[in-house]
Coordinates of C-alpha atoms in Angstrom, one line a residue:
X1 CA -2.3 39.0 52.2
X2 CA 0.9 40.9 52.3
X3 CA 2.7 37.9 54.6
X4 CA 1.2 35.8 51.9
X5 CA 3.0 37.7 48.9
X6 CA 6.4 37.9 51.3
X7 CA 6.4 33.7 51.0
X8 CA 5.5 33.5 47.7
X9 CA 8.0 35.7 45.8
X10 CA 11.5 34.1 47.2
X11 CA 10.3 30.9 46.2
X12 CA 9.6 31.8 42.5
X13 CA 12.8 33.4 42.5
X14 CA 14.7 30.6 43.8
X15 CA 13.1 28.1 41.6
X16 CA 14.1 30.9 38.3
X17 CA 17.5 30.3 39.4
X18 CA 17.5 26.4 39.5
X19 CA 16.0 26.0 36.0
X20 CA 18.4 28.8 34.6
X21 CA 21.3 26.9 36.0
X22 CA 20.0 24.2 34.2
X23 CA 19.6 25.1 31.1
X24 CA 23.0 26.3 30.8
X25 CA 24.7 22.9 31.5
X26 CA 22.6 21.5 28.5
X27 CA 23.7 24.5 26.5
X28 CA 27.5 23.9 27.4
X29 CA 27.0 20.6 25.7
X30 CA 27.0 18.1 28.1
X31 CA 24.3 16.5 26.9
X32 CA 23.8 17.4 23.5
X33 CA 22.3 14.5 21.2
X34 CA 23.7 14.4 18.0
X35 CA 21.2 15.7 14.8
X36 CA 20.7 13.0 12.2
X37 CA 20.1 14.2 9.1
X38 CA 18.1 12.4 6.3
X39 CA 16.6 13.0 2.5
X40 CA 13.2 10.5 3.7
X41 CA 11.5 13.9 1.9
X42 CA 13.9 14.1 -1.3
X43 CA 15.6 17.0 0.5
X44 CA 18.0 16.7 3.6
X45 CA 16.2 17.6 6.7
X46 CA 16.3 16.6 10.3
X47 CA 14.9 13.7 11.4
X48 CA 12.7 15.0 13.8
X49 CA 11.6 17.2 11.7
X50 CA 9.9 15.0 9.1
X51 CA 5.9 14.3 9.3
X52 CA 7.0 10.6 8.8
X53 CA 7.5 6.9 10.1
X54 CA 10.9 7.1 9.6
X55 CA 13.7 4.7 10.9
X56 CA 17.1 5.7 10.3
X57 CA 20.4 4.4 10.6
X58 CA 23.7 5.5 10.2
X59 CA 26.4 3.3 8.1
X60 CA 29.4 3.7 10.6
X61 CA 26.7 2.3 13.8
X62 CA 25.7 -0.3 11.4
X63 CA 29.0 -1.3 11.0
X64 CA 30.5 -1.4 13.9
X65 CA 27.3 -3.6 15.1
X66 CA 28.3 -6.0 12.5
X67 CA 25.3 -5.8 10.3
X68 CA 26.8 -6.5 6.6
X69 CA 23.7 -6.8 4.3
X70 CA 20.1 -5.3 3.7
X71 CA 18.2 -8.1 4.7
X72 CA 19.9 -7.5 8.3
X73 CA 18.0 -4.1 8.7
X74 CA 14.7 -5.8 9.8
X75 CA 16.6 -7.1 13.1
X76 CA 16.6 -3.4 13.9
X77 CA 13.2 -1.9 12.8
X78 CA 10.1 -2.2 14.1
X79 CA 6.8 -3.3 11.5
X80 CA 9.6 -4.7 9.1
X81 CA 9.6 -8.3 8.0
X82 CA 13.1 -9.0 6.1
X83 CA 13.6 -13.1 5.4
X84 CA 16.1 -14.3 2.5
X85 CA 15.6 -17.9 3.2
X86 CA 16.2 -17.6 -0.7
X87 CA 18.9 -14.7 -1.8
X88 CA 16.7 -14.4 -5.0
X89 CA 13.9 -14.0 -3.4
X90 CA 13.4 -12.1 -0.7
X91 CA 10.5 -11.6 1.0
X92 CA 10.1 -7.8 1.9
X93 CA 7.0 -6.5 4.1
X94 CA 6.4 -3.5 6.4
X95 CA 3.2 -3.7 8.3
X96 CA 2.3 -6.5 6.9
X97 CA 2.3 -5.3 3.6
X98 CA 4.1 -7.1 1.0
X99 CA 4.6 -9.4 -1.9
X100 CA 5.3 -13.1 -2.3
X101 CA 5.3 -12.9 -5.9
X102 CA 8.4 -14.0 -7.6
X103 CA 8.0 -14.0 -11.6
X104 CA 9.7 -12.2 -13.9
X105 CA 6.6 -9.5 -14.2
X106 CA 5.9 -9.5 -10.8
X107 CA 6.6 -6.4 -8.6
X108 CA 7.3 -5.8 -4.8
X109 CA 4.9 -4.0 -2.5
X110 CA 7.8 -1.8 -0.6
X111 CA 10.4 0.0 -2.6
X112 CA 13.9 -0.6 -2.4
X113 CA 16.1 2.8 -3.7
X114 CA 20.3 3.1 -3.7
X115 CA 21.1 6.5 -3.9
X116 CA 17.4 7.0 -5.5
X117 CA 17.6 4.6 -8.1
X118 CA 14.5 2.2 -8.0
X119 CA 15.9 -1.5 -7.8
X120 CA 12.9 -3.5 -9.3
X121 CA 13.7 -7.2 -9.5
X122 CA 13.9 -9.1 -6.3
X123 CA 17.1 -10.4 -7.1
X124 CA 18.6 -7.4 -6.8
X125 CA 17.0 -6.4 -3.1
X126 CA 20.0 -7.7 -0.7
X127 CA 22.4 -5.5 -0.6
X128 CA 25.8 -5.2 0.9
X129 CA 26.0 -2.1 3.4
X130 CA 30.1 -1.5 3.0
X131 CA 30.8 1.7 3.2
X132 CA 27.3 3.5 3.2
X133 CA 25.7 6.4 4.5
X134 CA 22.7 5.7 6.3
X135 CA 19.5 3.6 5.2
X136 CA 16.5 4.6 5.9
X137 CA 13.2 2.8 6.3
X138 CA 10.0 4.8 5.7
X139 CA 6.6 3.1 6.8
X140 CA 3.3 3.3 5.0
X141 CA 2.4 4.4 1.2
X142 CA 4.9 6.4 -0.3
X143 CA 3.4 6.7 -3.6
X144 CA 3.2 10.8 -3.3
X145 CA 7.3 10.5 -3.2
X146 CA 8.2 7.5 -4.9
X147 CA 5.7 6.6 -7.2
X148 CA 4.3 2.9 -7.9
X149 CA 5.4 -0.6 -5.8
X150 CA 5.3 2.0 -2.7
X151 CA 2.4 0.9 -0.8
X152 CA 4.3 -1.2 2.0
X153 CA 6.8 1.7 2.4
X154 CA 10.3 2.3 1.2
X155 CA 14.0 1.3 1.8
X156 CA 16.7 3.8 1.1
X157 CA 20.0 3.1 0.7
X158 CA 22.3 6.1 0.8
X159 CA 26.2 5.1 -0.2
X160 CA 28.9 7.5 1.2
X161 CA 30.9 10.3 -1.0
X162 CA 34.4 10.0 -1.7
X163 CA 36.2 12.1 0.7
X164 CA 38.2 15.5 -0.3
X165 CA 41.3 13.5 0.2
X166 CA 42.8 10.1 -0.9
X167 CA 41.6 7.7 2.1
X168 CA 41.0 3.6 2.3
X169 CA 39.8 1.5 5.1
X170 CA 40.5 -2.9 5.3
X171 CA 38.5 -5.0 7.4
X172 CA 39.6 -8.8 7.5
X173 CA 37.7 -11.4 9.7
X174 CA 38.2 -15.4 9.9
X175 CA 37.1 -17.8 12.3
X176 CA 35.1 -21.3 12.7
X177 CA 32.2 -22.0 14.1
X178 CA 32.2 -23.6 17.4
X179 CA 28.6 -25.5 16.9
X180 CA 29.2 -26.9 12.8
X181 CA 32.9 -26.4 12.8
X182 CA 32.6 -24.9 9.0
X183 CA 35.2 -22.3 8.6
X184 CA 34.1 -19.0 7.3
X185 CA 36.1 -15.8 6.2
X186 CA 35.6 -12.3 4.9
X187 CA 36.8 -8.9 3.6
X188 CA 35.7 -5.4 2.7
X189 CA 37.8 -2.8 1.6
X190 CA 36.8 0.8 0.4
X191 CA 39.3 3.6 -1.3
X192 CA 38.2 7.1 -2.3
X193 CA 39.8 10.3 -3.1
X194 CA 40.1 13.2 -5.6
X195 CA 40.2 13.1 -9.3
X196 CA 39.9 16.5 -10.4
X197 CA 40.6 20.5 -9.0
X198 CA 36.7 21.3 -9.1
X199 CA 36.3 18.7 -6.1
X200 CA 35.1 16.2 -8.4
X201 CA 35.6 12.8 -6.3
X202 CA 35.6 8.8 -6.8
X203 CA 35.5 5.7 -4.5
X204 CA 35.1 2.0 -4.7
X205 CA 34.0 -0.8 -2.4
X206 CA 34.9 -4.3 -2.8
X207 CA 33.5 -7.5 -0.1
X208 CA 33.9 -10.8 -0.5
X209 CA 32.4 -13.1 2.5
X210 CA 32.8 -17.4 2.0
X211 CA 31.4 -20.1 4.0
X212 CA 32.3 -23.8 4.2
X213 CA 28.7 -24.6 5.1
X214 CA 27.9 -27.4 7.2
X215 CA 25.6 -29.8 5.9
X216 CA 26.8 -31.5 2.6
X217 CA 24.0 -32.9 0.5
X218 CA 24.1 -35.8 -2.2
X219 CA 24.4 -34.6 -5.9
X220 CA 25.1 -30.9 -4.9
X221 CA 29.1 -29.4 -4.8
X222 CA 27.7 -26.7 -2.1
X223 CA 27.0 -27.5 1.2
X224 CA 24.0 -26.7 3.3
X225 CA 25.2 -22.9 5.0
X226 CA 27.5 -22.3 2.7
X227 CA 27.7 -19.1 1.4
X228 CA 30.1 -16.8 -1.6
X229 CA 29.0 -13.9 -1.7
X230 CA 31.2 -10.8 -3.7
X231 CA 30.0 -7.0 -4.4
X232 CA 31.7 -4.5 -5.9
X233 CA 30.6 -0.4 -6.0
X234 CA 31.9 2.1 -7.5
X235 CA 30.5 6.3 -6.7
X236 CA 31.4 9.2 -9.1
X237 CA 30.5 12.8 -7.7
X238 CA 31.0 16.0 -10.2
X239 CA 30.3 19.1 -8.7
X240 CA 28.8 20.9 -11.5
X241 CA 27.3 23.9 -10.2
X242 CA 26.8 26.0 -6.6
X243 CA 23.3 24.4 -6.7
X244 CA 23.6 20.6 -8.8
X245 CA 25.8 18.2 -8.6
X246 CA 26.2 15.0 -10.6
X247 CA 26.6 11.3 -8.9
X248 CA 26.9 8.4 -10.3
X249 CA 26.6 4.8 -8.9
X250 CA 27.3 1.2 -10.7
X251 CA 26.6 -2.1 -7.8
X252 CA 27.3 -5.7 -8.9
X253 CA 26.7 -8.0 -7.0
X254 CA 27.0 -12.1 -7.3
X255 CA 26.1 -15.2 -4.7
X256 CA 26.5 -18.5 -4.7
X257 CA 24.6 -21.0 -2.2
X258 CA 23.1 -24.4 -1.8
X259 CA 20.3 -24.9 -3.9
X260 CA 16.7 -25.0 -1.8
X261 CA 15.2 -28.3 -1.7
X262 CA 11.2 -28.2 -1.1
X263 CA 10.7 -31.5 -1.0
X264 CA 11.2 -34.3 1.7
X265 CA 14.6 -35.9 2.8
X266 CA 16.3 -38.3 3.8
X267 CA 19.3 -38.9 6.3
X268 CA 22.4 -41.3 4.8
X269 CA 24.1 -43.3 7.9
X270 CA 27.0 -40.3 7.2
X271 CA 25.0 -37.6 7.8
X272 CA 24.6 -36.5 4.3
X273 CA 20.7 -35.2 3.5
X274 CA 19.5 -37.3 -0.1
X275 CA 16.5 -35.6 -2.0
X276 CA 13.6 -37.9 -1.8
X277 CA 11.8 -37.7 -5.5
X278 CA 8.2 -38.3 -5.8
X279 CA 7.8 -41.4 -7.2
X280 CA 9.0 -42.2 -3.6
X281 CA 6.9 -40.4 -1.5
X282 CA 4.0 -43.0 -3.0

């Protein structure tokens, strides 16, 4: 027994040593992963910290990924089903839980919020992710939370404060396609800064993205892919208070496309697609 214990005890002791050098090279922050911080709760907490299916995404990744609009989002989350075959009505599910209801008194099943404010109308879904936060997407009924048209889930949309000082950003791109050959351009600009000693603070976006299209049709000005799409936001924050603070969001947004055509075609000898009516089809 004794040579037993005479083994035993270097070897415990050497393998204390190996794990204490270890730790302290994750402590010295070599490998540190970065905390993200979200309000999924209606409070900022850690992400790993919420009792949620929560997917969360940070405005500068998003951007630098390229991913300009809302709809965009469900290329990155998994259970979410984002299509805007038609920009005025979107069709919005998570889990397969959703809405394909489009009248004026109809309602989604998942919740769409900008900086907490419920948007209700379809119409108003796709939004244009210049110069936001983070969005996050929260899976399953949130009616505890968020109240009614929750069932599906949520979307959050969380746009950026103005920072302490006076600050802009440009972002210009052009190009043409190499398969339609329709030209396309864009820009989005942002500007923010102080407006007052109390570290009261403004900003304002402004994107405009156009497409040529690539398919004309007969009877319509706007080609088949084209696209005109401009939004404009504007953020007030007033610090009023150690412990409330006052912000204050206006979006407008406006698109112009090729009108959907649900009913059979028909191919010109110049490529141009002609709307069939009915009395043809019979």
């Amino acid at each position: 027994m004794r040579a037993f214990y005479g083994l035993v005890l270097p070897i415990v002791f050497v393998a204390i040593l190996v794990r204490t050098d270890a730790s302290a090279e994750i402590n010295s922050g070599a490998n540190v992963i970065e905390e993200i911080v979200v309000t999924a709760r209606k409070k900022e907490e850690s992400l790993q910290d919420v009792p949620l299916a929560v997917s969360a995404f940070q405005g500068d990744e998003l951007a630098s990924a390229g991913y300009s609009e809302l709809s965009q989002i469900g290329k990155l989350t998994p259970g979410l089903y984002y299509e805007t075959f038609d920009r005025t009505k979107p069709q919005l599910f998570i889990r397969g839980i959703g809405s394909r209801q489009y009248d004026a008194g109809s309602d989604p099943s998942v919740g769409v919020y900008l900086d907490g404010a419920y948007l209700g109308r379809f119409g108003a879904l796709d939004l244009n992710l210049t110069d936001i936060e983070r969005v996050e997407v929260l899976k399953g009924p949130q009616g505890t939370l968020y109240g009614r048209n929750t069932v599906g889930g949520v979307v959050s949309v969380v746009t950026r404060d103005a920072p302490d000082t006076l600050s802009g950003s440009i972002a210009v791109e052009t190009g043409s396609s190499a398969v339609s050959g329709d030209d396309f351009w864009s820009i989005d600009a942002a500007i923010g800064g102080p407006i007052a000693d109390n570290g009261s603070t403004a900003g304002l976006i402004f994107s405009h993205r156009k497409r040529d299209g690539y398919q004309p049709y007969q009877g319509f000005s706007a080609a088949g892919g084209s696209e005109d799409a401009l939004a404009i936001r504007g953020k007030l924050y007033f610090p009023i208070t150690d412990e409330l603070n006052l912000r204050l969001t206006a979006d407008y947004s406006d698109f112009d496309g090729p009108p959907l055509v649900f009913i059979a075609n028909s191919h010109l000898d110049d490529g141009t697609i002609q709307p069939i009516s009915g009395s043809q089809l019979i």
